[in-house]
């Protein structure tokens, strides 16, 4: 069987057991699974690798040491905000993790217990995640500095035995003290943990109280623990989806399918091999951090980079180039918003001069749709392939991508290329029927989902079915809208609730944003539908201009309106756009379009828990009031 993209995708759908048996053989199983894929009665109707037993931490660490690769660099920590840099070999990281597993065990943690991590981007966060996996405990990482109410909601849902935290995090130039947030959350929580372990950082130490233990003191007297064998279907972690309201949705990831799929994607999708240096410029609080800072690279024997800093401001828009040069990064994965921020601050890319990026091979982008202008700008600047790919917290790894380890497909700007092997991706109309090529509809995946995806929501199987499996029976509803072209390339245009209805015409805000972003003075933008008495909805644009642009804003807006009219057509009725300093985003870089829409419509709105900087909303409110 050929290993080109088309034949591998076809095999994965026609004979998934045969397809996934090969990558499963690359994982160490303490006890073999009875079969690759088994049908079940309850939702989702299948399970992967039943009967198999393994330990994810052993597969990520000990296995490489035992194979003679203990001296290979496993983790490079680079803190642009403190100046601290440290490299851990596989042998060193294994010792650190085994010792911290001893800390957890001494505090009573056993397989199946939950542990909440509320930590910044420090090596201890990676160590703690892997130590939980080593014991078979279930970790739930909550983004460090998250609001107390949101942290309390996640504690109550997971009911952890322990919370692991730090005295502070550092966001750009701002020190965020975690102690008051953590203590407030524990007062709000109905199910507080038995104890907290606190990593003291010199920027803002915390005076500990009863029930709070000093991280380093516990490590100093801990005895290392070995890996605990768990069932393939046992939960590895819970990760709460961002932007939730009410009770958060806890996405569950299991051990067996996760280890098989994540290791496979490193080679098949990202085109990296053991010893390569891979950098996912994200946060361990998000799914990208789980999959591609911690588990994926280590399962595949790579060197992974943990970066504490921003793409701009720590110290400037050349920060990424420094990290790539200094640590020999071969592949970078980040969000399009990071490159839009760099482009805004340094439109000509002058800060790249003087850095040696000759070893750098590929840039992967995901998290938000990448507009063609940003894709082209990054490609011209770096002179490497720029790959836009698409996936979600729920899926755990890419649904659609150019799979560099199988076959480098031609790039189509605006497209996340084709469905990755394992994914039966379809476009469905409102009646659940397949849409024609180039016709926008709901992006849905025919079941079964491949291994490494989510089998359920934590303690809420009914909500799992209602949220994801009900609208289109037999399919996973992604809640993203888009189309497949005649070559099978997927274009993810918007969330389904960002498709606006203008006088009976269903239009994609993503297509309008693409037209707006093509203007030479625009650094980034958002388009949302606002209520209109005559047409139901009309689009409203928000523009952020590049640094140094001094032209009349009204003139730029008029040019943008003409661009949308020319590319999308008069039917879009795009007649208004506002220039703003910044766009409101989540900490993972997603633009808060729903909040912008509520503000523009004059509806009641609150700052979402996931917002990076709430002050931006007040700035935009003032611009809307003045318009």
Coordinates of C-alpha atoms in Angstrom, one line a residue:
X1 CA 0.0 0.0 0.0
X2 CA 1.4 3.4 -1.0
X3 CA 1.9 6.0 1.7
X4 CA 0.6 8.9 -0.3
X5 CA -2.2 11.1 1.3
X6 CA -5.1 9.7 -0.8
X7 CA -4.4 6.0 -0.4
X8 CA -3.8 6.4 3.4
X9 CA -7.0 8.4 3.8
X10 CA -8.9 5.8 1.9
X11 CA -7.5 2.9 3.9
X12 CA -8.2 4.7 7.2
X13 CA -11.9 4.9 6.3
X14 CA -12.3 1.5 4.6
X15 CA -10.3 -0.5 7.1
X16 CA -9.6 1.6 10.2
X17 CA -8.5 -1.5 12.2
X18 CA -5.7 -2.2 9.6
X19 CA -4.8 1.4 9.4
X20 CA -4.4 2.1 13.1
X21 CA -2.7 -1.2 13.9
X22 CA 0.5 0.1 12.4
X23 CA 0.9 3.2 14.6
X24 CA -0.4 1.3 17.6
X25 CA 2.6 -1.0 17.2
X26 CA 4.9 2.0 17.9
X27 CA 3.5 2.3 21.4
X28 CA 4.6 0.1 24.4
X29 CA 1.6 -1.9 25.7
X30 CA 1.9 -3.5 29.1
X31 CA -0.9 -5.8 28.0
X32 CA -2.1 -6.1 24.4
X33 CA -5.5 -4.9 23.3
X34 CA -8.1 -7.4 22.2
X35 CA -8.8 -5.6 19.0
X36 CA -8.2 -2.1 17.4
X37 CA -11.8 -0.9 17.2
X38 CA -14.9 -2.3 18.9
X39 CA -18.5 -1.4 18.6
X40 CA -20.4 -0.6 21.8
X41 CA -24.0 0.0 22.8
X42 CA -23.7 3.4 24.5
X43 CA -22.5 6.7 22.9
X44 CA -20.4 7.3 21.0
X45 CA -21.0 3.7 19.8
X46 CA -17.3 2.5 19.6
X47 CA -14.1 2.3 21.6
X48 CA -10.4 2.1 20.6
X49 CA -7.9 -0.6 21.7
X50 CA -10.2 -2.2 24.3
X51 CA -8.4 -4.5 26.8
X52 CA -5.1 -2.9 26.2
X53 CA -3.0 -1.6 29.2
X54 CA -0.3 1.0 29.1
X55 CA 1.2 4.0 30.8
X56 CA 1.4 7.3 28.8
X57 CA 4.3 8.7 30.9
X58 CA 6.4 5.6 30.3
X59 CA 5.8 5.9 26.6
X60 CA 6.7 9.6 26.6
X61 CA 9.9 9.3 28.8
X62 CA 11.2 6.0 30.2
X63 CA 10.9 4.2 26.9
X64 CA 13.3 6.6 25.2
X65 CA 15.8 6.4 28.1
X66 CA 15.7 2.6 28.0
X67 CA 16.3 2.7 24.2
X68 CA 19.6 4.6 24.8
X69 CA 18.4 8.1 24.1
X70 CA 18.6 9.4 27.7
X71 CA 21.0 12.2 26.8
X72 CA 18.8 13.6 24.1
X73 CA 17.2 16.9 24.9
X74 CA 13.6 16.4 25.8
X75 CA 12.5 19.9 27.0
X76 CA 13.9 23.3 26.4
X77 CA 12.5 26.0 28.7
X78 CA 12.9 29.6 27.6
X79 CA 11.4 32.3 29.6
X80 CA 11.6 35.7 27.8
X81 CA 10.0 37.4 30.8
X82 CA 12.5 36.2 33.5
X83 CA 15.6 35.4 31.3
X84 CA 15.7 31.9 32.7
X85 CA 16.6 29.1 30.2
X86 CA 17.1 25.4 31.0
X87 CA 17.4 22.2 29.0
X88 CA 16.3 18.8 30.3
X89 CA 17.5 15.6 28.8
X90 CA 15.1 12.6 28.6
X91 CA 16.9 11.1 31.5
X92 CA 16.7 14.2 33.6
X93 CA 13.1 14.8 32.8
X94 CA 12.2 11.2 33.7
X95 CA 13.9 11.6 37.1
X96 CA 12.1 14.9 37.7
X97 CA 8.7 13.4 36.8
X98 CA 9.3 10.2 38.8
X99 CA 10.2 12.3 41.9
X100 CA 7.1 14.5 41.5
X101 CA 5.0 11.4 41.1
X102 CA 6.4 10.5 44.6
X103 CA 5.2 13.9 45.9
X104 CA 1.7 13.2 44.6
X105 CA 1.6 9.7 45.9
X106 CA 2.7 10.9 49.4
X107 CA -0.2 13.3 49.4
X108 CA -2.5 10.3 48.7
X109 CA -3.0 10.6 44.9
X110 CA -3.8 7.2 43.3
X111 CA -5.0 6.1 39.8
X112 CA -8.3 7.7 38.9
X113 CA -7.9 10.7 41.3
X114 CA -8.2 14.1 39.7
X115 CA -5.5 16.8 40.1
X116 CA -6.1 20.4 39.0
X117 CA -3.1 22.3 37.7
X118 CA -3.3 26.1 37.9
X119 CA 0.2 27.0 36.6
X120 CA 2.1 29.3 34.4
X121 CA 4.5 28.3 31.5
X122 CA 7.2 26.8 33.7
X123 CA 8.8 23.3 33.5
X124 CA 7.0 22.2 36.7
X125 CA 3.7 22.4 34.7
X126 CA 5.0 19.8 32.2
X127 CA 6.5 17.7 35.1
X128 CA 3.2 17.8 37.0
X129 CA 1.2 16.7 34.0
X130 CA 3.5 13.8 33.3
X131 CA 3.6 12.8 36.9
X132 CA -0.2 12.6 37.0
X133 CA -0.1 10.4 34.0
X134 CA 2.6 8.2 35.6
X135 CA 0.3 7.4 38.5
X136 CA -2.8 7.0 36.4
X137 CA -4.2 10.2 37.9
X138 CA -6.4 12.5 35.8
X139 CA -5.0 16.0 35.4
X140 CA -7.1 19.0 34.6
X141 CA -5.0 22.0 33.6
X142 CA -6.7 25.4 34.1
X143 CA -5.0 28.4 32.4
X144 CA -2.9 30.2 35.1
X145 CA -4.5 33.5 36.2
X146 CA -8.0 32.4 35.2
X147 CA -10.7 34.2 37.2
X148 CA -11.5 32.7 40.6
X149 CA -15.2 32.0 39.7
X150 CA -14.1 30.0 36.6
X151 CA -11.4 28.1 38.5
X152 CA -14.0 27.2 41.2
X153 CA -16.4 25.9 38.6
X154 CA -13.7 23.6 37.2
X155 CA -12.7 22.4 40.7
X156 CA -16.3 21.6 41.4
X157 CA -16.7 19.7 38.2
X158 CA -13.5 17.7 38.5
X159 CA -13.6 17.3 42.4
X160 CA -9.8 17.0 42.6
X161 CA -7.8 15.6 45.5
X162 CA -5.1 18.3 45.0
X163 CA -4.6 21.6 43.3
X164 CA -1.1 22.4 42.1
X165 CA -0.4 26.1 41.7
X166 CA 2.3 28.8 41.7
X167 CA 2.6 32.0 43.6
X168 CA 2.4 34.0 40.3
X169 CA 2.5 34.0 36.6
X170 CA 4.0 36.7 34.3
X171 CA 2.0 38.0 31.4
X172 CA 4.2 40.2 29.3
X173 CA 5.5 42.9 31.7
X174 CA 2.7 42.2 34.2
X175 CA 3.0 39.9 37.3
X176 CA -0.2 38.1 38.1
X177 CA -0.5 36.9 41.6
X178 CA -2.2 33.5 41.7
X179 CA -2.5 33.2 45.5
X180 CA -5.6 35.6 46.0
X181 CA -7.3 34.0 42.9
X182 CA -6.7 30.5 44.1
X183 CA -7.9 31.2 47.6
X184 CA -11.0 33.0 46.4
X185 CA -11.8 30.0 44.1
X186 CA -11.4 27.6 47.0
X187 CA -13.8 29.6 49.1
X188 CA -16.4 29.6 46.3
X189 CA -15.9 25.9 45.5
X190 CA -18.4 23.3 46.9
X191 CA -15.7 20.6 46.5
X192 CA -12.4 22.1 47.6
X193 CA -9.3 19.8 47.4
X194 CA -7.6 18.2 50.4
X195 CA -4.5 20.2 49.9
X196 CA -2.6 22.7 47.6
X197 CA 1.0 22.5 46.5
X198 CA 2.5 26.0 45.6
X199 CA 5.5 26.6 43.5
X200 CA 7.1 29.8 44.8
X201 CA 8.4 32.2 42.2
X202 CA 10.7 35.1 43.3
X203 CA 8.7 37.7 41.4
X204 CA 5.8 37.4 43.9
X205 CA 6.3 34.8 46.7
X206 CA 3.2 33.7 48.6
X207 CA 3.0 33.3 52.4
X208 CA 1.6 29.8 52.8
X209 CA -1.3 28.9 55.1
X210 CA -2.6 25.6 56.5
X211 CA -3.3 23.1 53.8
X212 CA -0.8 24.8 51.4
X213 CA 2.6 23.0 50.8
X214 CA 5.8 24.3 49.4
X215 CA 6.5 22.6 46.1
X216 CA 10.3 22.4 46.4
X217 CA 10.3 21.3 50.0
X218 CA 8.1 18.3 49.1
X219 CA 10.3 17.4 46.1
X220 CA 13.4 17.5 48.2
X221 CA 12.2 14.6 50.4
X222 CA 10.1 12.6 47.8
X223 CA 10.9 9.1 46.7
X224 CA 10.6 8.4 42.9
X225 CA 7.6 6.3 41.7
X226 CA 7.4 4.0 38.7
X227 CA 4.7 4.1 36.1
X228 CA 1.2 2.6 36.9
X229 CA -0.4 0.5 34.2
X230 CA -3.9 1.7 33.2
X231 CA -6.7 0.6 30.9
X232 CA -6.6 2.0 27.3
X233 CA -10.0 3.7 27.9
X234 CA -9.2 5.2 31.3
X235 CA -9.1 9.1 31.3
X236 CA -5.7 10.7 31.0
X237 CA -7.0 14.3 31.4
X238 CA -10.0 16.6 31.5
X239 CA -9.7 19.9 29.6
X240 CA -12.5 22.4 29.8
X241 CA -13.5 24.2 26.6
X242 CA -12.9 27.9 26.5
X243 CA -15.8 30.3 26.2
X244 CA -18.3 28.1 28.0
X245 CA -21.2 29.6 30.0
X246 CA -22.7 28.0 33.1
X247 CA -21.2 24.6 33.9
X248 CA -18.1 24.1 31.8
X249 CA -17.8 21.2 29.3
X250 CA -15.0 18.9 30.4
X251 CA -13.5 17.2 27.3
X252 CA -12.1 13.8 28.3
X253 CA -9.0 12.2 26.7
X254 CA -8.2 8.5 27.1
X255 CA -4.8 6.9 27.3
X256 CA -4.6 4.4 24.5
X257 CA -6.0 6.2 21.5
X258 CA -4.3 9.4 22.6
X259 CA -0.9 7.9 22.7
X260 CA -1.3 6.1 19.4
X261 CA -2.7 9.1 17.5
X262 CA -0.5 11.8 18.9
X263 CA 2.8 10.0 18.2
X264 CA 1.6 9.2 14.7
X265 CA 0.7 12.8 13.9
X266 CA 4.2 14.1 14.7
X267 CA 5.6 12.1 11.8
X268 CA 2.6 12.0 9.5
X269 CA 1.3 15.5 9.8
X270 CA 4.2 17.6 11.0
X271 CA 6.9 15.7 9.2
X272 CA 9.3 15.6 12.3
X273 CA 11.4 12.7 13.5
X274 CA 13.2 11.8 16.7
X275 CA 15.8 14.4 17.6
X276 CA 14.1 17.2 15.7
X277 CA 13.3 20.4 17.7
X278 CA 9.6 21.2 17.7
X279 CA 8.0 24.3 19.2
X280 CA 4.3 24.8 19.8
X281 CA 4.1 28.5 20.8
X282 CA 1.0 28.0 22.9
X283 CA 0.1 27.4 26.6
X284 CA -0.2 24.2 28.5
X285 CA -3.7 25.5 29.6
X286 CA -5.0 24.9 26.0
X287 CA -5.3 21.8 23.9
X288 CA -2.4 22.8 21.8
X289 CA -0.2 22.7 24.9
X290 CA -1.5 19.3 25.9
X291 CA -1.1 17.7 22.5
X292 CA 1.9 19.5 21.0
X293 CA 4.0 21.0 23.9
X294 CA 3.8 18.0 26.1
X295 CA 2.5 14.6 24.8
X296 CA 3.0 14.5 21.1
X297 CA 6.6 15.6 20.9
X298 CA 7.7 13.4 23.8
X299 CA 5.8 10.3 22.7
X300 CA 7.7 10.7 19.4
X301 CA 11.1 11.3 21.0
X302 CA 11.5 14.9 19.9
X303 CA 12.9 18.0 21.7
X304 CA 10.0 20.3 22.7
X305 CA 10.3 24.0 23.5
X306 CA 8.4 25.5 26.4
X307 CA 8.3 29.3 25.9
X308 CA 7.2 31.8 28.6
X309 CA 6.6 35.0 26.7
X310 CA 4.7 36.7 23.9
X311 CA 5.2 37.0 20.1
X312 CA 5.6 40.8 20.6
X313 CA 6.6 42.9 23.6
X314 CA 9.0 40.3 25.2
X315 CA 11.0 42.3 24.2
X316 CA 9.9 43.0 20.6
X317 CA 8.4 41.5 17.4
X318 CA 11.6 39.6 16.8
X319 CA 11.1 37.3 19.9
X320 CA 10.1 34.2 17.8
X321 CA 13.1 34.6 15.5
X322 CA 15.5 34.6 18.5
X323 CA 13.9 31.4 19.9
X324 CA 14.0 29.6 16.6
X325 CA 17.7 30.5 16.0
X326 CA 18.9 29.9 19.6
X327 CA 17.3 26.5 20.1
X328 CA 17.6 25.2 16.5
X329 CA 13.8 24.9 16.0
X330 CA 12.9 22.9 12.9
X331 CA 9.1 23.3 13.1
X332 CA 7.0 26.0 14.7
X333 CA 3.2 25.7 15.4
X334 CA 1.4 28.8 16.5
X335 CA -1.8 30.7 16.0
X336 CA -2.4 33.1 13.0
X337 CA -3.0 35.8 15.6
X338 CA 0.6 35.6 16.7
X339 CA 1.8 36.3 13.2
X340 CA -0.8 39.1 12.7
X341 CA 0.6 40.7 15.9
X342 CA 4.2 40.4 14.5
X343 CA 3.1 41.8 11.2
X344 CA 1.3 44.7 12.9
X345 CA 4.4 45.7 14.9
X346 CA 7.0 45.0 12.1
X347 CA 5.2 45.1 8.8
X348 CA 8.4 44.8 6.7
X349 CA 9.8 42.0 8.8
X350 CA 13.0 44.0 9.5
X351 CA 13.6 42.4 12.8
X352 CA 14.3 39.1 11.1
X353 CA 17.6 40.4 9.7
X354 CA 20.6 39.1 11.6
X355 CA 18.9 35.8 12.8
X356 CA 20.0 32.5 11.3
X357 CA 16.9 30.5 10.5
X358 CA 18.6 28.1 8.0
X359 CA 17.6 25.0 10.0
X360 CA 13.9 26.1 10.2
X361 CA 11.7 24.0 7.9
X362 CA 8.0 24.6 8.4
X363 CA 5.4 27.0 10.0
X364 CA 2.1 25.5 11.0
X365 CA -0.8 27.7 11.9
X366 CA -4.1 26.8 13.7
X367 CA -6.5 28.1 16.3
X368 CA -8.3 30.6 14.0
X369 CA -8.7 30.6 10.2
X370 CA -5.6 32.0 8.6
X371 CA -6.4 34.7 6.1
X372 CA -4.5 34.4 2.8
X373 CA -2.6 37.7 3.4
X374 CA -1.1 36.6 6.6
X375 CA -0.2 33.2 5.1
X376 CA 1.5 34.9 2.1
X377 CA 3.3 37.5 4.4
X378 CA 4.7 34.7 6.6
X379 CA 5.7 32.6 3.7
X380 CA 7.5 35.4 1.9
X381 CA 9.3 36.5 5.0
X382 CA 10.5 33.1 6.2
X383 CA 10.8 31.4 2.8
X384 CA 9.4 28.1 4.2
X385 CA 6.1 26.3 3.7
X386 CA 3.3 27.8 5.8
X387 CA 0.6 25.2 6.6
X388 CA -2.8 26.2 7.8
X389 CA -4.5 23.3 9.6
X390 CA -7.7 22.9 11.5
X391 CA -8.7 21.1 14.7
X392 CA -10.5 21.6 18.0
X393 CA -10.2 20.9 21.7
X394 CA -12.6 18.1 21.3
X395 CA -10.6 16.4 18.5
X396 CA -7.2 16.6 20.2
X397 CA -5.3 16.6 16.9
X398 CA -5.8 17.9 13.3
X399 CA -9.0 17.1 11.3
X400 CA -7.6 18.7 8.1
X401 CA -4.0 19.5 7.2
X402 CA -1.3 19.2 4.7
X403 CA 0.3 16.0 6.0
X404 CA 4.0 16.6 5.3
X405 CA 5.0 13.1 6.4
X406 CA 2.8 11.5 3.8
X407 CA 2.7 13.9 0.9
X408 CA 3.2 17.6 0.6
X409 CA 0.0 18.8 -1.2
X410 CA -0.1 22.1 -3.1
X411 CA -1.1 24.9 -0.8
X412 CA -4.4 26.7 -1.4
X413 CA -4.6 30.0 0.4
X414 CA -7.6 30.1 2.8
X415 CA -7.8 26.3 3.0
X416 CA -6.6 23.9 5.7
X417 CA -5.9 21.4 2.8
X418 CA -7.6 18.0 3.0
X419 CA -9.0 15.7 5.7
X420 CA -6.3 13.9 7.6
X421 CA -6.4 10.1 7.4
X422 CA -8.9 8.9 10.0
X423 CA -11.4 11.7 9.4
X424 CA -14.5 11.2 7.3
X425 CA -15.2 14.9 6.9
X426 CA -18.4 16.0 5.1
X427 CA -20.3 19.2 4.5
X428 CA -24.0 18.9 5.4
X429 CA -26.9 21.2 4.6
X430 CA -29.7 22.1 7.1
X431 CA -31.5 18.8 6.4
X432 CA -28.3 16.8 7.1
X433 CA -27.8 15.9 3.4
X434 CA -24.4 16.2 1.7
X435 CA -23.8 19.6 0.2
X436 CA -22.5 20.2 -3.3
X437 CA -18.9 21.1 -3.9
X438 CA -18.1 24.8 -3.1
X439 CA -21.5 25.1 -1.2
X440 CA -21.2 26.3 2.4
X441 CA -22.7 24.1 5.1
X442 CA -22.0 22.5 8.5
X443 CA -18.7 20.7 8.7
X444 CA -19.4 17.3 10.3
X445 CA -17.4 14.0 10.7
X446 CA -19.0 10.6 10.2
X447 CA -18.6 8.4 13.2
X448 CA -16.5 6.7 14.4
X449 CA -14.1 9.5 15.2
X450 CA -10.4 8.3 15.0
X451 CA -8.4 7.4 18.2
X452 CA -7.2 10.3 20.4
X453 CA -10.4 12.2 20.1
X454 CA -12.9 12.6 23.0
X455 CA -15.0 9.7 24.0
X456 CA -17.3 11.7 26.2
X457 CA -17.6 14.8 28.5
X458 CA -16.6 14.4 32.1
X459 CA -19.5 12.9 34.1
X460 CA -22.0 14.2 31.5
X461 CA -22.6 11.7 28.7
X462 CA -26.1 13.2 28.1
X463 CA -24.6 16.6 27.4
X464 CA -22.0 14.9 25.2
X465 CA -24.7 13.4 23.0
X466 CA -26.9 16.5 23.0
X467 CA -24.0 18.9 22.1
X468 CA -22.2 16.9 19.5
X469 CA -24.1 13.9 18.2
X470 CA -27.8 14.9 18.0
X471 CA -28.1 17.5 15.2
X472 CA -26.7 15.2 12.6
X473 CA -27.3 11.5 13.7
X474 CA -24.3 9.4 13.0
X475 CA -22.0 12.4 12.8
X476 CA -19.9 14.6 15.1
X477 CA -21.0 18.2 14.7
X478 CA -18.0 20.4 14.7
X479 CA -20.0 23.7 15.0
X480 CA -17.8 25.0 12.2
X481 CA -19.1 26.0 8.8
X482 CA -17.3 25.8 5.5
X483 CA -17.1 23.9 2.2
X484 CA -15.2 21.3 0.3
X485 CA -14.0 22.3 -3.2
X486 CA -13.9 20.0 -6.1
X487 CA -10.4 18.8 -5.2
X488 CA -11.5 17.9 -1.7
X489 CA -9.8 20.8 0.0
X490 CA -11.6 22.1 3.1
X491 CA -12.3 25.8 3.6
X492 CA -13.3 26.5 7.2
X493 CA -15.1 29.8 6.9
X494 CA -16.7 30.5 10.4
X495 CA -18.3 29.1 13.4
X496 CA -21.9 28.1 12.4
X497 CA -23.2 30.9 14.5
X498 CA -21.0 33.4 12.5
X499 CA -22.8 32.6 9.2
X500 CA -25.0 35.7 8.8
X501 CA -28.3 36.0 7.0
X502 CA -28.4 39.2 4.9
X503 CA -31.8 39.6 3.3
X504 CA -32.2 35.8 2.9
X505 CA -28.6 35.2 1.7
X506 CA -26.4 33.0 4.0
X507 CA -23.0 34.6 3.9
X508 CA -19.7 33.8 5.6
X509 CA -18.0 36.4 7.7
X510 CA -14.8 34.6 7.0
X511 CA -15.0 35.5 3.3
X512 CA -15.5 39.1 4.1
X513 CA -12.6 39.1 6.6
X514 CA -10.5 37.7 3.8
X515 CA -11.3 40.7 1.6
X516 CA -10.8 43.2 4.4
X517 CA -7.4 41.7 5.4
X518 CA -6.2 42.0 1.9
X519 CA -6.0 45.8 2.3
X520 CA -2.3 46.8 2.7
X521 CA -2.9 49.0 5.7
X522 CA -4.9 46.4 7.7
X523 CA -3.0 44.3 10.2
X524 CA -6.0 42.2 11.4
X525 CA -9.8 42.4 11.4
X526 CA -13.1 40.9 12.4
X527 CA -16.4 41.0 10.7
X528 CA -19.6 40.2 12.6
X529 CA -23.3 40.4 11.7
X530 CA -25.4 43.0 13.5
X531 CA -29.2 43.3 13.6
X532 CA -30.8 45.4 10.8
X533 CA -34.6 46.2 10.6
X534 CA -34.7 45.8 6.9
X535 CA -32.3 43.0 6.0
X536 CA -32.3 41.0 9.2
X537 CA -28.5 41.3 9.6
X538 CA -25.8 43.3 8.0
X539 CA -22.0 43.0 8.4
X540 CA -19.9 45.3 10.6
X541 CA -16.1 45.3 10.2
X542 CA -13.5 46.1 13.0
X543 CA -10.1 47.0 11.6
X544 CA -6.7 47.1 13.3
X545 CA -4.2 49.1 11.3
X546 CA -0.5 48.3 10.9
X547 CA 2.0 50.2 13.0
X548 CA 3.0 53.5 11.4
X549 CA -0.1 53.9 9.2
X550 CA -1.0 57.6 9.1
X551 CA -3.6 57.8 6.3
X552 CA -7.1 59.1 6.9
X553 CA -9.1 56.3 8.5
X554 CA -12.2 57.2 6.6
X555 CA -10.4 56.8 3.3
X556 CA -9.1 53.3 4.4
X557 CA -12.6 52.3 5.4
X558 CA -14.0 53.4 2.0
X559 CA -11.3 51.3 0.3
X560 CA -12.1 48.3 2.5
X561 CA -15.8 48.5 1.7
X562 CA -15.0 48.6 -2.1
X563 CA -12.8 45.6 -1.6
X564 CA -15.5 43.5 0.0
X565 CA -18.0 44.7 -2.6
X566 CA -15.6 43.6 -5.4
X567 CA -14.7 40.2 -3.9
X568 CA -17.9 39.1 -2.1
X569 CA -20.4 41.1 -4.1
X570 CA -23.0 43.8 -3.4
X571 CA -25.2 41.1 -1.8
X572 CA -22.9 41.3 1.3
X573 CA -24.2 44.8 2.0
X574 CA -20.9 45.6 3.7
X575 CA -21.2 49.3 4.3
X576 CA -19.7 50.0 7.7
X577 CA -16.3 49.4 9.4
X578 CA -14.7 50.9 12.5
X579 CA -11.0 51.4 13.2
X580 CA -10.0 50.1 16.6
X581 CA -6.6 49.8 18.4
X582 CA -7.0 46.2 19.3
X583 CA -9.4 43.3 19.0
X584 CA -10.8 41.4 22.0
X585 CA -9.3 37.8 22.1
X586 CA -9.2 34.8 24.3
X587 CA -5.8 33.9 25.8
X588 CA -5.5 31.2 23.1
X589 CA -5.8 33.9 20.4
X590 CA -9.4 33.5 19.2
X591 CA -11.2 36.7 18.4
X592 CA -14.4 37.2 20.5
X593 CA -16.8 37.8 17.6
X594 CA -19.9 36.9 19.6
X595 CA -19.0 39.5 22.2
X596 CA -18.4 42.1 19.4
X597 CA -21.8 41.3 18.0
X598 CA -23.6 41.7 21.3
X599 CA -21.9 45.0 21.9
X600 CA -22.8 46.3 18.4
X601 CA -26.4 45.2 18.8
X602 CA -26.7 47.0 22.1
X603 CA -27.4 43.7 24.0
X604 CA -26.3 43.0 27.5
X605 CA -22.8 41.7 27.5
X606 CA -20.1 40.6 30.0
X607 CA -16.4 40.1 29.5
X608 CA -15.9 36.3 28.9
X609 CA -13.8 34.4 31.4
X610 CA -11.4 33.5 28.7
X611 CA -10.6 37.1 27.6
X612 CA -7.0 38.1 27.5
X613 CA -7.5 41.8 28.4
X614 CA -11.0 43.0 29.5
X615 CA -9.9 46.7 29.0
X616 CA -10.1 46.2 25.3
X617 CA -13.9 45.9 25.5
X618 CA -14.3 49.3 27.1
X619 CA -12.1 50.8 24.3
X620 CA -14.4 49.2 21.7
X621 CA -17.5 50.3 23.5
X622 CA -16.3 53.9 23.3
X623 CA -15.7 53.5 19.5
X624 CA -19.1 52.0 19.0
X625 CA -20.8 54.8 21.0
X626 CA -18.9 57.5 19.0
X627 CA -20.0 55.9 15.7

